[in-house]
Amino acid sequence: MDAFYASVAQRDDPTLRGRPVVVGWQAKRGVVCAASYEARACGVRSAMPIGQAERLCPSAVFVAPDFAKYRAVSAAIGEIFRSYTPLVEPLSLDEAYLDVTANLRGFATATQTARAIRAEIAAVTQLTASAGVAPNKFLAKIASDWRKPNGLFVVQPHEIEDFLAPLPVARLPGVGPATARQLLAMGAATIADLRGVPLATLSARLGRAGERLHELAWGRDERPVCPDRPVRSVSSEMTFEQDLRLTEIAPLLVPLAAQVWRGARDGEHHARTAVLKLKTADFRTLTRSVTPPQPPTTLGEFLGLLEGLLGRVELGLNTRYRLVGTGLANFYTPVGPRQSGLFCATPEPPPAAVASPPP
């Protein structure tokens, strides 16, 4: 979907159409959930501090996020997807992979199927969707961003190598600023350059991530579309546009925790374990988890566990991070009256820090 949260706001309030819209709360430590394309033209981006967004775009209209509405729209879109194929793998409220090799509507090509799906989404939701059609998930993801907003882009099998060759290595999943610098030091600024780096060198410098990048550079991705996978955890991550210190990450725990808690509540999942994930600027991944004697029963309890986990990170105050994630895991079936209302009357997070990962 195109600027999903902001587009929903513009759809439901005609006075916002054509104006820069920022989804988030105006508060001292608030962060941007999402920005309309008009706001993005001013430089506003997701996860940006609200104050910075105000300075960049004084004419922006700030609206509070409405996750219940987003989930309802997402459910309607999911029904459309499943009317074309049972092979639907949701990534978030506004994005999914579909395998339409054998679609239910009898379209001859994936491109025809994508056109029909986009048209139906527009008719049902009054929102625009962009689509990428390609032989695998990695390429389809890149293609889906190619003609945003409201676009369709197709990568045919014989076009893969030429399509990828001129792209900067930063377009590859998992390549942030630190990894891009490492690749540049190896002489790889573009994906074509990356193909010339020996696999042994990539493996020695980046480990398994280097092996994965080698495959992606040639357009190879064997991952299947996996619908209805058993839910073993609920998580949410945010990648920063600029690397942050640990103290700057703390306020972002609230919006991420809120989204995870809502996701668990909606799926009626009850979890014993809280999980915190951090990725450093040099691409090291740290995971911390805690399983308290009594499982968390409120968002506040979950957030308290995450804050405790953050305090256990011992890499130094000057270490910078490119990603933070939160999660709930170790699901169980509640027994007894104490757990019967596990997700009832969940307190909302304070407006000072409500946000979500970029849509």
Coordinates of C-alpha atoms in Angstrom, one line a residue, residues 98-359:
L98 CA 1.5 -13.5 -3.1
D99 CA 2.3 -16.5 -5.3
V100 CA -0.1 -16.2 -8.2
T101 CA 1.5 -19.0 -10.3
A102 CA -1.9 -20.8 -10.2
N103 CA -4.4 -18.0 -9.5
L104 CA -8.0 -18.7 -8.7
R105 CA -9.4 -16.2 -11.2
G106 CA -7.9 -17.8 -14.3
F107 CA -5.7 -14.9 -15.4
A108 CA -3.1 -15.9 -17.9
T109 CA -0.2 -14.0 -16.5
A110 CA 1.0 -12.6 -13.1
T111 CA 0.9 -9.1 -14.5
Q112 CA -2.8 -9.4 -15.4
T113 CA -3.5 -10.7 -11.9
A114 CA -1.6 -7.8 -10.3
R115 CA -3.6 -5.3 -12.3
A116 CA -6.9 -6.9 -11.2
I117 CA -5.9 -7.0 -7.6
R118 CA -4.8 -3.3 -7.6
A119 CA -8.1 -2.3 -9.3
E120 CA -10.2 -4.3 -6.7
I121 CA -8.2 -2.8 -3.8
A122 CA -8.9 0.7 -5.1
A123 CA -12.6 0.0 -5.6
V124 CA -13.1 -1.6 -2.1
T125 CA -10.9 0.6 0.0
Q126 CA -10.5 3.8 -2.0
L127 CA -6.8 3.5 -1.5
T128 CA -4.0 3.0 -4.0
A129 CA -1.6 0.0 -4.0
S130 CA 1.7 -0.5 -5.8
A131 CA 2.8 -3.9 -7.0
G132 CA 5.9 -5.6 -8.2
V133 CA 5.8 -8.7 -10.3
A134 CA 8.9 -10.9 -10.5
P135 CA 10.1 -14.5 -10.3
N136 CA 10.9 -14.4 -6.6
K137 CA 10.2 -12.5 -3.4
F138 CA 13.4 -10.4 -3.3
L139 CA 12.9 -9.1 -6.8
A140 CA 9.1 -8.5 -6.3
K141 CA 9.9 -6.4 -3.2
I142 CA 12.3 -4.2 -5.1
A143 CA 9.9 -4.0 -8.1
S144 CA 7.0 -3.0 -5.8
D145 CA 8.9 0.2 -4.8
W146 CA 9.9 1.0 -8.3
R147 CA 6.9 3.0 -9.4
K148 CA 5.4 4.1 -6.1
P149 CA 2.9 5.5 -5.6
N150 CA 0.1 3.7 -7.5
G151 CA 2.4 1.9 -9.8
L152 CA 3.1 -1.5 -11.3
F153 CA 6.5 -2.8 -12.3
V154 CA 7.4 -6.1 -13.8
V155 CA 10.8 -7.8 -13.9
Q156 CA 10.9 -10.6 -16.4
P157 CA 13.4 -13.5 -15.9
H158 CA 15.6 -12.5 -18.8
E159 CA 15.8 -8.9 -17.3
I160 CA 17.0 -9.8 -13.8
E161 CA 20.7 -9.3 -14.2
D162 CA 20.4 -6.0 -16.2
F163 CA 17.8 -4.7 -13.8
L164 CA 19.9 -5.3 -10.7
A165 CA 23.3 -4.3 -12.1
P166 CA 23.2 -0.5 -11.7
L167 CA 21.4 -0.4 -8.4
P168 CA 23.4 0.6 -5.3
V169 CA 24.2 -2.2 -2.9
A170 CA 22.0 -0.4 -0.3
R171 CA 19.0 -1.6 -2.2
L172 CA 19.7 -5.1 -1.0
P173 CA 17.9 -6.3 2.1
G174 CA 20.1 -6.2 5.1
V175 CA 22.5 -3.6 3.8
G176 CA 22.5 -0.6 6.0
P177 CA 25.1 2.3 6.1
A178 CA 27.7 0.3 8.0
T179 CA 27.5 -2.7 5.6
A180 CA 27.4 -0.4 2.6
R181 CA 30.7 1.1 3.8
Q182 CA 32.2 -2.4 4.2
L183 CA 31.1 -3.3 0.7
L184 CA 32.5 -0.1 -0.7
A185 CA 35.8 -0.9 0.9
M186 CA 35.7 -4.1 -1.1
G187 CA 35.1 -2.1 -4.3
A188 CA 31.3 -2.8 -4.4
A189 CA 29.2 0.4 -4.8
T190 CA 26.7 -1.2 -7.1
I191 CA 25.2 -4.7 -7.4
A192 CA 27.2 -5.2 -10.5
D193 CA 30.3 -4.4 -8.5
L194 CA 29.2 -6.8 -5.8
R195 CA 29.1 -9.7 -8.3
G196 CA 32.8 -9.2 -8.9
V197 CA 33.7 -9.7 -5.2
P198 CA 34.7 -13.3 -4.6
L199 CA 32.3 -15.2 -2.5
A200 CA 35.2 -16.2 -0.2
T201 CA 35.9 -12.6 0.5
L202 CA 32.3 -11.8 1.3
S203 CA 32.0 -14.8 3.6
A204 CA 35.2 -13.9 5.4
R205 CA 34.2 -10.3 5.9
L206 CA 30.4 -10.7 6.5
G207 CA 29.9 -14.3 7.4
R208 CA 26.5 -15.9 6.3
A209 CA 25.2 -12.4 5.5
G210 CA 27.9 -12.2 2.8
E211 CA 26.8 -15.5 1.3
R212 CA 23.3 -14.3 1.2
L213 CA 24.3 -11.0 -0.5
H214 CA 26.2 -13.0 -3.1
E215 CA 23.0 -14.9 -4.0
L216 CA 20.9 -11.7 -4.1
A217 CA 23.3 -9.9 -6.3
W218 CA 22.6 -12.5 -9.0
G219 CA 18.8 -12.3 -8.3
R220 CA 18.6 -15.6 -6.7
D221 CA 16.1 -16.1 -3.9
E222 CA 14.6 -19.6 -3.3
R223 CA 12.3 -18.6 -0.4
P224 CA 8.7 -19.8 -1.0
V225 CA 5.6 -17.8 -0.2
C226 CA 4.6 -19.3 3.2
P227 CA 0.9 -18.7 4.1
D228 CA -0.6 -19.5 7.5
R229 CA 2.7 -20.3 9.2
P230 CA 2.2 -21.3 12.8
V231 CA 2.7 -18.2 14.9
R232 CA 5.5 -18.8 17.4
S233 CA 6.1 -15.1 18.2
V234 CA 4.9 -11.6 17.5
S235 CA 7.5 -9.0 16.8
S236 CA 8.0 -5.6 15.3
E237 CA 11.2 -3.9 14.2
M238 CA 12.3 -0.4 13.2
T239 CA 15.3 0.5 11.1
F240 CA 16.6 4.0 11.6
E241 CA 17.6 6.4 8.9
Q242 CA 20.6 7.4 11.0
D243 CA 22.3 5.2 13.5
L244 CA 21.3 6.0 17.1
R245 CA 22.8 5.7 20.6
L246 CA 21.1 3.5 23.2
T247 CA 19.7 6.5 25.0
E248 CA 18.0 7.6 21.8
I249 CA 16.4 4.2 21.3
A250 CA 14.7 4.1 24.7
P251 CA 11.7 6.3 23.6
L252 CA 11.1 4.0 20.6
L253 CA 10.4 1.0 22.8
V254 CA 6.9 2.3 23.5
P255 CA 5.5 2.4 20.0
L256 CA 7.1 -0.9 19.0
A257 CA 5.8 -2.5 22.2
A258 CA 2.4 -1.1 21.6
Q259 CA 2.2 -2.6 18.1
V260 CA 3.5 -6.0 19.3
W261 CA 1.0 -6.0 22.2
R262 CA -1.9 -5.2 19.9
G263 CA -0.8 -7.8 17.4
A264 CA -0.7 -10.5 20.1
R265 CA -4.0 -9.3 21.5
D266 CA -5.7 -9.4 18.1
G267 CA -4.4 -13.0 17.5
E268 CA -5.4 -14.0 21.0
H269 CA -1.8 -15.0 21.7
H270 CA -0.6 -15.2 25.4
A271 CA 3.1 -15.0 25.8
R272 CA 5.5 -15.8 28.7
T273 CA 8.7 -14.2 27.1
A274 CA 9.6 -10.7 26.2
V275 CA 12.3 -10.2 23.5
L276 CA 14.5 -7.2 22.6
K277 CA 16.6 -7.2 19.5
L278 CA 19.2 -4.6 18.5
K279 CA 21.5 -4.4 15.5
T280 CA 24.6 -2.3 15.7
A281 CA 25.9 0.0 13.0
D282 CA 28.5 -2.7 12.1
F283 CA 25.7 -5.2 11.7
R284 CA 26.1 -7.2 14.9
T285 CA 22.8 -8.6 16.2
L286 CA 22.1 -8.7 19.9
T287 CA 19.1 -10.5 21.3
R288 CA 18.0 -10.3 24.9
S289 CA 14.9 -12.1 26.4
V290 CA 13.3 -12.6 29.8
T291 CA 10.7 -15.0 31.0
P292 CA 9.4 -13.7 34.3
P293 CA 7.6 -16.0 36.9
Q294 CA 4.3 -14.3 36.0
P295 CA 3.7 -13.6 32.3
P296 CA 3.0 -10.0 31.4
T297 CA -0.7 -9.2 31.4
T298 CA -0.6 -5.5 30.4
L299 CA 1.3 -3.4 27.9
G300 CA 2.9 -1.6 30.9
E301 CA 4.3 -4.8 32.2
F302 CA 5.6 -5.8 28.8
L303 CA 7.2 -2.4 28.4
G304 CA 8.8 -2.7 31.8
L305 CA 10.4 -6.0 30.8
L306 CA 11.8 -4.4 27.6
E307 CA 13.2 -1.5 29.5
G308 CA 15.0 -4.0 31.8
L309 CA 16.4 -5.8 28.9
L310 CA 17.7 -2.6 27.4
G311 CA 19.5 -1.9 30.6
R312 CA 21.3 -5.3 30.2
V313 CA 23.0 -4.2 26.9
E314 CA 26.7 -3.6 27.7
L315 CA 28.3 -2.4 24.6
G316 CA 29.0 1.1 25.8
L317 CA 27.1 4.4 25.6
N318 CA 28.8 5.5 22.4
T319 CA 27.9 2.3 20.4
R320 CA 25.5 3.2 17.6
Y321 CA 22.6 1.1 16.4
R322 CA 20.7 0.8 13.1
L323 CA 17.7 -1.3 14.2
V324 CA 15.6 -2.1 17.3
G325 CA 12.9 -4.7 17.6
T326 CA 10.6 -6.0 20.3
G327 CA 8.7 -9.2 20.5
L328 CA 6.6 -11.6 22.5
A329 CA 7.3 -15.4 22.4
N330 CA 6.8 -18.7 24.2
F331 CA 3.0 -18.7 23.7
Y332 CA 0.8 -20.7 26.0
T333 CA -2.9 -21.4 26.6
P334 CA -4.1 -19.5 29.7
V335 CA -5.9 -21.4 32.5
G336 CA -7.8 -19.9 35.3
P337 CA -9.5 -16.6 35.9
R338 CA -6.4 -14.5 36.2
Q339 CA -5.6 -15.0 32.5
S340 CA -9.1 -14.9 31.1
G341 CA -8.9 -11.2 30.4
L342 CA -5.3 -11.1 29.4
F343 CA -5.7 -8.6 26.6
C344 CA -8.8 -6.8 27.9
A345 CA -8.7 -3.2 28.8
T346 CA -5.1 -2.8 27.6
P347 CA -3.9 0.7 28.5
E348 CA -2.8 2.8 25.5
P349 CA 0.8 4.1 25.5
P350 CA 1.3 7.7 26.4
P351 CA 1.0 10.1 23.5
A352 CA 4.6 11.2 24.0
A353 CA 6.1 8.2 22.1
V354 CA 3.4 6.5 20.0
A355 CA 4.6 5.4 16.7
S356 CA 5.1 2.3 14.6
P357 CA 7.6 1.0 12.1
P358 CA 7.5 2.6 8.8
P359 CA 4.6 1.4 6.7

